[in-house]
C-alpha positions in Angstrom: 134.6 37.8 95.8 132.2 38.0 98.7 132.3 38.8 102.3 134.9 36.3 103.5 135.0 34.2 106.7 138.4 35.5 107.5 137.8 39.1 106.6 137.9 41.5 109.5 134.5 43.2 109.8 136.1 46.3 111.2 137.0 47.4 107.8 135.6 50.4 105.9 135.2 48.5 102.6 133.5 45.5 104.3 131.0 48.0 105.7 130.4 49.6 102.2 129.8 46.1 100.9 127.3 45.3 103.7 125.4 48.6 102.9 125.3 47.8 99.2 124.1 44.3 100.0 121.3 45.8 102.0 120.2 47.7 98.8 119.8 44.3 97.0 123.1 44.7 95.2 125.7 41.9 94.7 127.9 42.1 97.8 130.5 39.9 96.0 131.7 42.7 93.7 133.9 44.8 95.9 135.6 46.5 92.9 132.3 47.8 91.6 131.4 48.9 95.1 134.6 50.9 95.4 134.1 52.5 92.0 130.5 53.5 92.8 131.4 54.8 96.2 134.2 57.1 94.8 131.8 58.4 92.1 128.8 59.1 94.2 127.7 61.8 96.7 128.4 59.6 99.7 132.1 60.0 99.1 131.9 63.8 98.9 129.8 63.8 102.2 132.5 61.8 104.0 135.3 63.8 102.5 133.7 67.0 103.7 133.1 65.5 107.2 136.7 64.3 107.4 137.9 67.9 107.3 135.0 69.4 109.2 133.3 67.2 111.8 130.3 69.5 112.0 129.6 68.9 108.3 127.0 66.2 108.9 124.7 65.8 105.9 121.0 66.3 106.4 119.1 63.1 105.7 117.2 63.6 102.5 117.8 60.4 100.7 119.3 56.9 100.9 122.8 58.2 100.1 122.6 60.6 103.1 121.6 57.7 105.3 124.6 55.7 104.1 126.9 58.7 104.7 125.5 59.0 108.3 126.1 55.2 108.9 129.6 55.4 107.5 130.4 58.5 109.6 129.3 56.7 112.7 131.4 53.7 111.7 134.5 55.8 111.1 134.0 57.6 114.4 133.1 54.7 116.7 134.7 51.6 115.2 137.8 52.7 113.3 138.9 55.8 115.3 139.3 58.0 112.3 141.9 60.7 113.3 140.6 64.2 114.1 143.9 65.9 113.3 145.4 66.2 109.8 143.0 63.5 108.4 143.9 62.1 105.0 140.7 60.5 103.9 141.8 59.1 100.6 145.0 57.8 102.2 142.9 56.1 104.9 140.6 54.5 102.3 143.7 53.1 100.4 145.0 51.7 103.7 141.7 50.1 104.4 141.8 48.5 100.9 145.2 47.1 101.7 143.9 45.7 104.9 141.0 44.1 103.0 143.5 42.6 100.5 145.6 41.1 103.4 142.5 39.4 104.8 141.5 38.2 101.4 145.0 36.8 100.9 144.7 34.8 104.1 141.3 33.5 103.0 142.5 32.3 99.6 145.6 30.7 101.1 143.4 28.9 103.7 141.1 27.6 101.0 144.1 26.2 98.9 145.8 24.7 102.0 142.7 22.7 102.9 143.6 20.4 100.1 146.7 21.7 98.3 147.2 18.4 96.4 143.6 18.2 95.2 143.7 21.9 94.1 146.8 21.4 92.1 145.5 18.2 90.5 142.3 19.8 89.3 144.1 22.9 88.2 146.6 20.8 86.2 143.8 19.0 84.4 142.0 22.2 83.7 145.1 23.9 82.3 145.9 20.9 80.2 142.4 21.2 78.6 142.7 24.9 78.0 146.2 24.8 76.4 145.5 21.7 74.3 149.3 21.0 74.2 149.8 24.3 72.4 152.5 26.8 73.2 150.7 29.1 75.6 151.1 32.4 77.5 148.9 32.9 80.6 147.6 36.2 81.9 146.1 35.1 85.2 143.6 37.2 87.0 143.3 34.8 89.9 145.6 35.0 93.0 146.7 31.4 93.3 150.1 30.1 92.2 150.5 27.2 89.8 154.1 26.2 89.7 153.1 23.1 87.7 152.5 25.3 84.7 156.2 25.5 84.2 156.5 21.7 83.6 157.3 20.6 80.1 153.9 18.9 79.9 152.1 22.3 80.0 153.8 23.9 77.1 153.5 27.2 78.9 156.0 29.8 77.6 155.2 32.4 80.3 152.5 33.1 82.9 151.8 36.1 85.1 149.5 36.8 87.9 148.7 40.3 86.8 147.0 41.3 90.1 149.5 39.6 92.4 149.2 36.3 94.2 149.0 34.7 97.6 152.7 34.5 97.6 153.0 38.3 97.2 149.9 40.6 97.7 146.6 40.5 95.8 145.6 43.7 94.0 142.0 44.8 94.1 141.0 48.0 92.2 138.8 49.8 89.7 139.2 50.3 86.0 141.7 53.1 85.2 139.2 54.8 82.9 137.0 55.9 85.8 139.2 58.8 86.8 142.0 60.8 85.1 145.5 60.2 86.3 145.7 63.7 87.8 142.8 62.8 90.2 144.1 61.1 93.4 141.2 58.6 93.2 143.2 57.2 90.2 145.4 55.5 92.8 142.5 53.1 93.4 142.8 51.8 89.8 144.3 48.5 89.0 146.6 50.1 86.5 148.1 52.4 89.2 148.4 49.7 91.7 150.1 47.3 89.3 152.5 50.2 88.6 153.2 50.3 92.3 153.9 46.6 92.3 156.6 46.9 89.6 158.8 48.3 92.4 158.8 44.8 93.8 159.3 42.8 90.6 159.3 43.3 86.8 157.9 40.6 84.6 158.5 39.9 80.9 155.6 40.6 78.5 152.9 38.1 78.1 152.1 39.5 74.7 153.3 38.3 71.3 152.2 39.0 67.8 152.5 35.2 67.2 149.3 34.7 69.3 146.5 33.3 67.1 144.0 32.3 69.8 142.7 33.9 73.0 140.9 31.7 75.5 139.0 33.2 78.4 138.1 30.9 81.3 136.7 31.6 84.7 136.6 35.4 84.3 133.5 37.4 85.0 134.4 39.9 82.2 133.7 42.7 84.7 134.3 46.3 83.7 137.2 46.6 86.2 139.3 44.6 83.7 138.1 46.2 80.5 141.4 48.1 80.0 143.3 44.9 80.0 141.1 43.4 77.4 141.2 46.5 75.3 145.0 46.4 75.4 145.1 42.8 74.3 142.6 43.3 71.5 144.4 46.4 70.3 147.8 44.7 70.4 146.6 41.8 68.3 144.4 44.0 66.1 141.5 41.5 66.3 139.5 43.3 63.7 142.0 42.8 60.9 144.0 39.8 62.0 142.9 36.2 62.0 142.7 35.8 65.8 140.3 33.3 67.3 138.6 34.2 70.6 137.1 31.5 72.8 135.0 32.1 76.0 135.0 28.9 78.1 132.6 28.3 80.9 131.6 25.5 83.2 128.2 25.2 84.9 128.4 25.3 88.7 126.0 25.1 91.7 122.5 24.5 90.5 123.0 26.1 87.1 122.3 24.0 84.0 124.5 24.2 80.9 122.0 26.5 79.2 121.6 28.7 82.3 125.4 29.1 82.6 125.7 30.0 78.9 123.0 32.6 79.4 125.1 34.2 82.1 128.1 34.3 79.9 126.5 35.4 76.6 125.4 39.0 77.6 128.8 39.6 79.3 130.6 38.7 76.0 128.2 41.0 74.1 128.7 43.9 76.4 132.5 43.4 76.4 132.7 43.7 72.6 130.2 46.6 72.6 132.4 48.5 75.0 135.5 47.6 73.1 133.9 48.7 69.8 133.3 52.2 71.3 137.0 52.5 71.9 138.0 51.8 68.3 139.2 54.7 66.1 137.0 53.5 63.2 133.5 53.5 64.7 132.0 51.6 61.7 134.4 48.8 62.5 133.5 49.1 66.2 129.8 48.8 65.5 130.1 45.6 63.5 133.0 44.0 65.3 131.0 41.3 67.0 129.1 40.5 63.8 132.4 40.3 61.9 133.9 37.9 64.5 130.8 35.7 64.4 130.6 35.7 60.6 134.3 34.7 60.3 133.8 31.9 62.9 136.4 33.6 65.1 134.3 33.9 68.3 132.7 31.1 70.3 131.4 30.3 73.7 132.4 26.8 74.8 130.8 24.7 77.5 133.2 22.7 79.6 131.3 20.6 82.2 133.5 17.6 82.9 133.8 17.7 86.7 137.0 15.7 86.7 138.7 18.6 84.9 137.1 21.6 86.4 139.0 24.0 88.5 139.1 22.7 92.1 136.7 25.3 93.6 134.2 24.9 90.7 134.4 21.2 91.2 133.6 21.6 94.9 130.6 23.8 94.3 129.3 21.6 91.5 129.3 18.6 93.9 127.6 20.5 96.7 130.9 21.2 98.6 131.4 24.3 100.7 
């Protein structure tokens, strides 16, 4: 997700993204930017400054420069309180403000052509499910009420990180900080826990699952904990579970170029998952085992008529 047309620029996390973009980083990955900020010295500099306004860091490196710019932004643009400041509470509130703006942006995009979006999504989901009984763990924020139709064969679906009908959840992977650290509140796990106060869903998991299909997910580290939970639950090393990573070329990417984007992401995902396994010998050869048993594949899906709506627009030069 990038800097969005409807996102307020007077937001702390938008400013962090702009600074990261200035370093040549991908400004689209706000979750990585949040995690890096909370881990690095810039955070400590601002935390010290929030309780002692005289604690301005000397400019010795690029991180110090970032801290000075963010201090100026906090002071002049956001009016950060001088009395009883709660810096982490402020950062969480700024994240919620970002989510609200992001929610409006996604809703606006869908509403520009709600019928077209639903039609393309219906066709895409039909292809993915192949008329099989299916449970959907959706990492997007759009709703798809059509998935409940008999034609879809969908047993259950859940927007794990909220939806435009509720409130999107943006966060970091829960493994970055221990639960006793207040920065853990920025994790998706904690924020999904907060959301259970609003509603409780049934489980998307079942030991009857024999196939896992990924589509449209960047396989970013912020969601590794979810993937690990799914792989552990289904015991993919021992059980005959097939795993498919689907992709569709978009923009100017050829099929081969799009595949080359996906392949290292898949390799890194299983390398990281292997490190979490109790049996390290199994973890080290997991990817090899899945390939040897023909249980892992990367599938190209380039039929523009059945792409997701936004991929279809990009593929055809739309905005």
